[in-house]
Coordinates of C-alpha atoms and ligand atoms in Angstrom, one line a residue:
M1 CA 85.9 36.2 -27.9
N2 CA 85.2 39.8 -28.5
L3 CA 82.6 42.0 -26.9
H4 CA 80.6 45.0 -28.1
E5 CA 81.4 48.3 -26.5
Y6 CA 78.2 48.4 -24.6
Q7 CA 78.8 44.9 -23.1
G8 CA 82.2 45.9 -22.2
K9 CA 81.0 49.0 -20.5
E10 CA 78.5 47.0 -18.4
I11 CA 81.2 44.9 -17.1
L12 CA 83.4 48.0 -16.3
A13 CA 80.4 49.6 -14.5
S14 CA 79.9 46.3 -12.4
Y15 CA 83.4 46.8 -11.2
G16 CA 83.0 50.5 -10.2
V17 CA 84.7 52.0 -13.4
T18 CA 83.0 55.3 -14.3
I19 CA 81.7 55.0 -17.8
Q20 CA 80.1 57.2 -20.4
R21 CA 76.4 56.0 -19.8
G22 CA 74.3 54.7 -22.5
K23 CA 71.5 52.4 -23.8
V24 CA 71.4 50.1 -26.7
A25 CA 68.7 50.5 -29.5
T26 CA 68.0 48.4 -32.6
T27 CA 65.6 50.9 -34.2
S28 CA 65.5 54.7 -34.4
D29 CA 62.4 54.7 -32.4
E30 CA 64.1 52.7 -29.6
A31 CA 67.1 55.1 -29.9
V32 CA 64.8 58.1 -29.2
A33 CA 63.3 56.4 -26.2
A34 CA 66.7 55.5 -25.0
A35 CA 67.8 59.2 -25.3
K36 CA 64.7 60.4 -23.4
A37 CA 65.4 58.0 -20.6
L38 CA 69.0 58.8 -20.5
T39 CA 68.3 62.6 -20.3
E40 CA 66.2 61.9 -17.2
E41 CA 69.0 59.9 -15.6
T42 CA 71.9 62.3 -16.5
G43 CA 70.4 65.7 -17.2
T44 CA 72.2 66.1 -20.5
G45 CA 70.3 66.7 -23.7
W46 CA 73.1 65.9 -26.1
H47 CA 73.9 62.4 -27.1
V48 CA 76.4 60.5 -29.1
I49 CA 75.2 57.7 -31.4
K50 CA 77.7 54.8 -31.7
A51 CA 77.5 51.9 -34.0
Q52 CA 78.0 48.7 -32.2
V53 CA 80.2 46.4 -34.3
H54 CA 83.4 44.4 -33.5
A55 CA 85.7 46.8 -35.1
G56 CA 87.6 49.9 -34.0
G57 CA 88.1 53.2 -35.8
R58 CA 84.2 53.6 -35.9
G59 CA 84.5 57.3 -35.4
K60 CA 86.6 57.6 -38.6
G61 CA 84.1 55.5 -40.6
G62 CA 81.1 57.7 -39.7
G63 CA 79.8 55.2 -37.1
V64 CA 80.0 57.7 -34.1
K65 CA 78.0 60.9 -34.4
L66 CA 76.8 63.7 -32.0
A67 CA 73.1 64.4 -31.8
K68 CA 72.0 67.7 -30.2
N69 CA 68.3 66.9 -30.0
L70 CA 65.8 64.1 -30.4
D71 CA 65.1 64.7 -34.1
Q72 CA 68.8 64.3 -34.7
V73 CA 68.8 61.1 -32.5
K74 CA 66.2 59.7 -34.8
E75 CA 67.8 60.8 -38.0
I76 CA 71.4 59.7 -37.1
S77 CA 70.4 56.4 -35.5
G78 CA 68.2 55.7 -38.6
E79 CA 71.3 56.2 -40.8
I80 CA 73.6 54.2 -38.7
I81 CA 71.4 51.1 -38.1
G82 CA 71.5 48.9 -41.0
M83 CA 74.5 50.5 -42.7
D84 CA 77.7 48.6 -43.8
L85 CA 80.3 50.4 -41.6
V86 CA 83.6 50.6 -43.2
T87 CA 86.5 51.5 -40.9
P88 CA 90.3 51.1 -41.0
Q89 CA 89.8 47.8 -39.1
T90 CA 87.1 46.2 -41.2
S91 CA 87.2 44.7 -44.8
A92 CA 86.1 46.9 -47.8
E93 CA 82.7 45.5 -47.6
G94 CA 82.5 46.8 -44.0
K95 CA 80.4 45.4 -41.1
R96 CA 76.6 45.4 -40.9
V97 CA 75.4 47.5 -38.0
H98 CA 72.4 45.9 -36.1
Q99 CA 72.4 48.2 -33.0
V100 CA 73.7 51.5 -31.8
L101 CA 74.6 52.7 -28.3
V102 CA 72.9 55.9 -27.4
A103 CA 75.4 57.6 -24.9
E104 CA 75.5 60.7 -22.9
D105 CA 77.8 63.4 -24.4
V106 CA 80.5 63.7 -21.9
Y107 CA 82.7 66.1 -23.8
E108 CA 80.7 69.4 -22.9
P109 CA 81.5 71.6 -25.7
G110 CA 83.8 74.6 -25.3
E111 CA 85.6 73.2 -22.3
A112 CA 89.3 73.6 -22.4
E113 CA 90.2 71.3 -19.5
I114 CA 89.2 68.1 -21.3
E115 CA 91.9 65.5 -21.8
E116 CA 91.9 62.2 -23.8
F117 CA 94.2 59.4 -22.7
Y118 CA 94.8 55.9 -24.0
M119 CA 94.8 52.8 -21.7
S120 CA 94.8 49.1 -22.1
V121 CA 95.4 46.1 -19.9
L122 CA 96.8 43.0 -21.4
L123 CA 98.7 39.8 -21.0
D124 CA 102.4 40.2 -21.6
R125 CA 103.2 36.6 -22.7
A126 CA 107.0 37.2 -22.8
Q127 CA 107.1 38.2 -19.1
G128 CA 104.2 36.0 -18.0
K129 CA 102.7 39.0 -16.4
N130 CA 100.0 41.4 -16.9
M131 CA 100.6 44.9 -18.3
I132 CA 98.9 48.3 -18.3
M133 CA 99.9 50.3 -21.3
Y134 CA 98.9 53.9 -21.4
S135 CA 99.5 57.2 -23.1
T136 CA 98.8 60.8 -22.9
E137 CA 97.7 60.5 -26.6
G138 CA 94.2 59.2 -26.4
G139 CA 91.6 59.4 -29.0
M140 CA 93.9 58.6 -32.0
D141 CA 95.0 55.0 -33.0
I142 CA 97.7 53.8 -30.7
E143 CA 99.6 52.3 -33.7
T144 CA 100.2 55.9 -35.0
V145 CA 101.4 57.1 -31.5
A146 CA 103.7 54.0 -31.3
E147 CA 105.2 54.9 -34.7
E148 CA 105.5 58.7 -34.4
T149 CA 105.9 59.4 -30.6
P150 CA 106.9 56.1 -28.9
H151 CA 108.3 58.0 -25.9
L152 CA 104.6 59.0 -25.1
I153 CA 103.5 55.4 -24.5
F154 CA 104.1 54.0 -21.1
T155 CA 103.8 50.5 -19.6
E156 CA 103.4 49.2 -16.1
T157 CA 104.0 45.5 -15.5
I158 CA 101.9 43.8 -13.0
D159 CA 102.8 40.5 -11.2
P160 CA 99.4 38.5 -11.1
A161 CA 100.3 36.9 -7.8
H162 CA 100.8 40.4 -6.1
G163 CA 98.2 42.4 -8.0
L164 CA 98.3 46.1 -9.0
Q165 CA 100.1 48.1 -6.2
G166 CA 99.2 51.5 -5.0
F167 CA 102.4 52.9 -6.1
Q168 CA 101.8 51.7 -9.6
A169 CA 98.4 53.3 -10.0
R170 CA 99.9 56.6 -8.7
R171 CA 102.9 56.4 -11.1
I172 CA 100.3 56.1 -13.9
A173 CA 98.3 59.0 -12.8
F174 CA 101.6 61.0 -12.5
N175 CA 102.9 60.1 -15.9
L176 CA 99.6 61.2 -17.3
G177 CA 100.3 64.7 -15.9
L178 CA 97.4 64.7 -13.4
S179 CA 97.1 66.3 -10.0
G180 CA 94.5 67.0 -7.3
K181 CA 91.1 65.4 -7.7
A182 CA 91.9 64.1 -11.3
F183 CA 94.9 62.3 -9.9
K184 CA 92.9 60.5 -7.1
E185 CA 90.2 59.7 -9.7
M186 CA 92.7 58.1 -12.0
T187 CA 94.2 55.8 -9.3
K188 CA 90.6 54.6 -8.6
F189 CA 89.9 54.2 -12.2
V190 CA 93.1 52.1 -12.9
N191 CA 92.3 50.0 -9.8
S192 CA 88.8 49.2 -10.8
L193 CA 89.8 48.7 -14.4
Y194 CA 92.5 46.1 -13.4
N195 CA 90.0 44.3 -11.1
A196 CA 87.6 44.1 -14.0
Y197 CA 90.3 42.7 -16.3
V198 CA 91.3 39.9 -13.8
G199 CA 87.8 39.2 -12.6
S200 CA 86.5 38.6 -16.1
D201 CA 89.5 36.5 -17.1
S202 CA 90.1 38.8 -20.1
A203 CA 93.0 38.7 -22.6
L204 CA 92.6 42.4 -23.5
F205 CA 90.9 45.6 -22.3
E206 CA 91.4 48.7 -24.5
I207 CA 89.9 52.0 -23.3
N208 CA 90.5 54.7 -25.9
P209 CA 89.8 57.3 -25.0
V210 CA 89.8 57.5 -21.3
L211 CA 88.4 61.0 -20.7
K212 CA 89.3 63.4 -18.1
A213 CA 86.0 65.5 -18.0
S214 CA 85.8 69.2 -17.0
N215 CA 84.8 68.3 -13.5
N216 CA 88.0 66.2 -13.2
T217 CA 86.2 62.8 -13.3
I218 CA 87.9 60.0 -15.2
I219 CA 85.4 58.3 -17.7
A220 CA 85.8 55.2 -20.0
V221 CA 84.4 56.6 -23.3
D222 CA 85.1 53.5 -25.4
C223 CA 85.7 50.0 -24.4
K224 CA 87.0 47.0 -26.3
I225 CA 87.2 43.7 -24.5
T226 CA 88.6 40.3 -25.7
L227 CA 87.7 37.6 -23.2
D228 CA 90.0 34.5 -22.8
E229 CA 87.9 31.7 -24.3
N230 CA 89.8 29.1 -22.2
A231 CA 88.3 30.7 -19.1
L232 CA 84.7 31.1 -20.4
F233 CA 83.6 27.8 -18.8
R234 CA 83.6 29.6 -15.5
H235 CA 81.8 32.8 -16.8
K236 CA 78.5 31.4 -18.1
D237 CA 77.0 35.0 -18.0
L238 CA 79.9 36.4 -20.1
A239 CA 79.7 33.4 -22.6
E240 CA 76.2 34.5 -23.3
L241 CA 77.4 37.8 -24.7
R242 CA 78.8 36.1 -27.8
D243 CA 77.4 37.8 -31.0
T244 CA 77.9 35.3 -33.7
R245 CA 76.7 37.9 -36.3
E246 CA 80.1 39.4 -35.8
E247 CA 82.1 36.2 -36.4
N248 CA 83.1 34.3 -39.5
P249 CA 80.1 32.0 -40.3
T250 CA 82.3 29.0 -41.1
E251 CA 84.2 29.4 -37.9
V252 CA 81.0 29.6 -35.9
E253 CA 79.7 26.4 -37.6
A254 CA 83.0 24.6 -37.0
K255 CA 82.8 25.7 -33.3
A256 CA 79.4 24.3 -32.9
V257 CA 80.6 20.9 -33.9
G258 CA 83.6 21.1 -31.8
L259 CA 86.2 21.7 -34.4
N260 CA 89.1 24.0 -34.0
Y261 CA 88.9 25.9 -37.3
V262 CA 90.5 29.1 -38.5
D263 CA 89.7 30.5 -41.9
L264 CA 92.7 31.6 -44.1
D265 CA 93.3 33.0 -47.6
G266 CA 95.0 30.0 -49.4
N267 CA 94.1 27.2 -51.6
V268 CA 95.0 24.0 -49.8
G269 CA 92.5 22.8 -47.1
C270 CA 94.1 21.0 -44.2
M271 CA 92.7 18.5 -41.9
V272 CA 95.2 17.7 -39.1
N273 CA 95.1 16.3 -35.5
G274 CA 96.9 18.4 -33.0
A275 CA 97.6 22.0 -33.2
G276 CA 101.4 21.6 -33.5
L277 CA 101.1 19.2 -36.3
A278 CA 98.6 21.6 -38.0
M279 CA 101.1 24.5 -37.9
A280 CA 103.9 22.2 -39.3
T281 CA 101.5 21.1 -42.0
M282 CA 100.8 24.7 -42.9
D283 CA 104.5 25.5 -43.1
L284 CA 105.0 22.3 -45.4
I285 CA 102.2 23.5 -47.8
K286 CA 103.9 26.9 -48.0
Q287 CA 107.2 25.2 -48.8
A288 CA 105.5 23.2 -51.5
G289 CA 104.3 26.3 -53.3
G290 CA 100.7 26.2 -51.9
D291 CA 99.0 28.3 -49.4
P292 CA 96.9 27.0 -46.5
A293 CA 93.2 27.7 -46.8
N294 CA 92.6 27.1 -43.2
F295 CA 93.9 25.9 -39.8
L296 CA 91.9 22.8 -38.7
D297 CA 92.6 20.6 -35.7
V298 CA 90.1 17.7 -35.7
G299 CA 91.4 16.7 -32.3
G300 CA 91.6 13.1 -31.0
T301 CA 88.5 11.4 -32.4
A302 CA 88.9 11.3 -36.3
D303 CA 86.0 8.9 -37.0
A304 CA 83.9 9.0 -40.2
K305 CA 81.3 11.5 -38.6
R306 CA 84.0 13.9 -37.6
V307 CA 86.0 13.5 -40.9
E308 CA 82.8 14.3 -42.8
E309 CA 82.1 17.4 -40.7
A310 CA 85.6 18.6 -41.3
F311 CA 85.4 18.0 -45.1
R312 CA 82.2 19.9 -45.2
I313 CA 83.6 22.8 -43.3
I314 CA 86.8 22.9 -45.5
L315 CA 84.7 22.7 -48.7
K316 CA 82.5 25.7 -47.7
D317 CA 85.6 27.7 -48.9
D318 CA 85.5 27.7 -52.7
K319 CA 89.1 28.8 -52.8
V320 CA 90.1 25.3 -51.9
E321 CA 91.8 23.4 -54.8
A322 CA 93.1 20.4 -52.8
I323 CA 92.8 18.9 -49.4
L324 CA 95.7 17.6 -47.3
V325 CA 94.9 15.2 -44.5
N326 CA 97.8 14.9 -42.2
I327 CA 97.1 12.5 -39.2
F328 CA 99.4 11.1 -36.6
G329 CA 98.0 7.9 -35.2
G330 CA 99.1 7.9 -31.6
I331 CA 95.9 7.5 -29.5
V332 CA 93.8 7.1 -32.6
R333 CA 94.5 4.2 -34.9
C334 CA 95.4 5.0 -38.5
D335 CA 93.2 2.3 -40.0
R336 CA 90.2 3.8 -38.1
V337 CA 90.8 7.2 -39.4
A338 CA 91.3 5.8 -43.0
Q339 CA 88.1 3.8 -42.7
G340 CA 86.6 7.3 -41.6
I341 CA 87.8 9.0 -44.6
V342 CA 86.6 6.4 -47.0
D343 CA 83.1 6.3 -45.3
A344 CA 82.9 10.1 -45.2
Y345 CA 83.9 10.3 -48.9
K346 CA 81.3 7.8 -50.0
N347 CA 78.7 9.4 -47.8
M348 CA 79.2 12.8 -49.3
G349 CA 78.7 11.5 -52.8
D350 CA 79.8 14.2 -55.4
A351 CA 80.2 17.0 -52.8
I352 CA 83.9 16.4 -52.9
K353 CA 85.3 18.0 -56.2
V354 CA 88.9 18.4 -55.2
P355 CA 91.8 15.9 -55.0
I356 CA 92.6 14.6 -51.5
I357 CA 96.0 13.7 -50.3
V358 CA 96.2 11.7 -47.2
R359 CA 99.1 11.0 -45.0
L360 CA 98.6 8.7 -42.1
Q361 CA 101.6 7.8 -39.8
G362 CA 101.7 5.9 -36.7
T363 CA 99.8 2.9 -35.4
N364 CA 98.5 0.7 -38.2
A365 CA 99.8 3.1 -40.9
E366 CA 100.3 0.2 -43.5
I367 CA 96.8 -1.1 -43.0
A368 CA 95.5 2.4 -43.4
K369 CA 97.5 3.1 -46.6
E370 CA 96.2 -0.2 -48.0
L371 CA 92.6 0.9 -47.2
I372 CA 93.0 4.2 -49.0
D373 CA 94.9 2.8 -52.0
S374 CA 92.2 0.1 -52.6
S375 CA 89.2 2.4 -52.1
G376 CA 88.9 3.5 -55.7
L377 CA 88.3 7.0 -54.7
D378 CA 90.2 10.2 -55.8
V379 CA 92.4 10.0 -52.7
Q380 CA 96.1 9.6 -52.8
S381 CA 98.0 8.3 -49.9
A382 CA 101.5 9.3 -48.7
V383 CA 103.7 8.0 -45.9
E384 CA 106.4 10.7 -45.4
F385 CA 105.6 14.3 -44.8
Q386 CA 107.5 15.6 -47.8
E387 CA 105.9 13.0 -50.1
A388 CA 102.5 14.4 -49.0
A389 CA 103.7 18.0 -49.8
D390 CA 105.0 17.0 -53.1
K391 CA 101.8 15.3 -54.0
V392 CA 99.9 18.5 -53.1
Q393 CA 102.3 20.5 -55.3
A394 CA 101.7 18.1 -58.2
V395 CA 97.9 18.4 -58.1
L396 CA 98.1 22.2 -57.7
N397 CA 100.4 22.4 -60.8
K398 CA 98.2 20.4 -62.9
Ligands
LIG401 P1 86.2 54.2 -32.1 O1 86.4 55.1 -33.2 O2 85.7 52.8 -32.7 O3 87.4 54.0 -31.3 O4 85.0 54.7 -31.2 P2 85.1 55.6 -29.9 O5 84.1 55.2 -28.9 O6 86.5 55.8 -29.4 O7 84.5 57.1 -30.5 C1 85.3 57.7 -31.5 C2 85.4 59.2 -31.1 O8 84.2 59.8 -30.9 C3 86.2 59.5 -29.9 O9 87.5 59.4 -29.9 C4 85.7 60.8 -29.5 O10 86.4 61.8 -30.0 C5 84.3 60.9 -30.1 N1 83.3 60.8 -29.0 C6 82.8 59.7 -28.2 N2 82.1 60.0 -27.3 C7 81.8 61.4 -27.4 C8 81.0 62.3 -26.7 O11 80.3 61.9 -25.7 N3 81.0 63.6 -27.2 C9 81.8 63.9 -28.2 N4 81.8 65.3 -28.5 N5 82.6 63.1 -28.8 C10 82.6 61.8 -28.4
LIG402 MN1 88.0 54.3 -29.5

């Protein structure tokens, strides 16, 4: 689950990470009030107005702008709120901006000593350890740095059992070329950042840029956080930060009914039990010349209600030309699933306009096939995996 920059910064601040301070606003009037309040707190009159959407590259898309007085705060925030922001990380339609972060300008114009770094904390699955990735080349996208100057990207691997060690934080500050106060500040920054990452059970923290300000303080200017959804049950407060406006509407709906659904670009809808079987099914569809329209794991209970919910979710995607149901009856009996499919189909009336191919294998598979074949519905049954794929191909080629 992704967070907005302002939400991420609140988490950072609660762990003692120095952040570029700011306040959220949903209208230009609120933005002006936020700027005034911020000036009282910080003493700075210049502000930066930042679109809050779940996408990077906002600066490039015109979603981050400097305002030198309150009139500009009003004007710029008025422009940004409500716009469809297109960045290198969004689709061509862009993302609708519902709110902006009015933040203090931490760059102090004309200062030569300012430096921008890149820093992220992530899980290195290959090593089963955490990793801090960092670079002297902050402010630009890290993909470009990786491509053009890979030697300027450093990594520090952290054993989660031991935590971040003092020498590791110092090595990071050293590799970033810091000394004196900035060096000390950076080691503190890295420590707090790592604690925030571990404490919030995150999958990814990305701070780009990390700023060395002219007074040698180290500041998080941006913040992108991906929380680990599997750990959200023990972070009720963080779970509440979800902004469903930023997510795929069908995926949000599927989640609400407990279905594990990921939207894809293809034309064959899939309804499968078990994530592994779902992956194998997608491969088979590809081999058969189709393209999966989704990943969908219906889980252990494939009764009529659940099958109907799954059909409805799959059919929201108008690219779907056929549906392949592939269920292994281990814990769940195939005849119960077959009955569920027949009932759901009948219940949905003419909502189903595409052919359905059903492959049920496992307990009571024969009874299930009989149920499907005698139902009189536009549902084809298959026993073997390949047979199911061939039938999908046949309906696609019609
Ligand atoms: P992103 O484009 O989505 O990564 O958004 P960022 O939060 O990283 O902001 C984009 C860019 O805006 C940064 O790389 C900075 O160059 C610039 N920026 C951010 N905050 C300030 C600020 O306080 N003052 C100035 N002058 N520039 C800023
Ligand atoms: Mn950034």
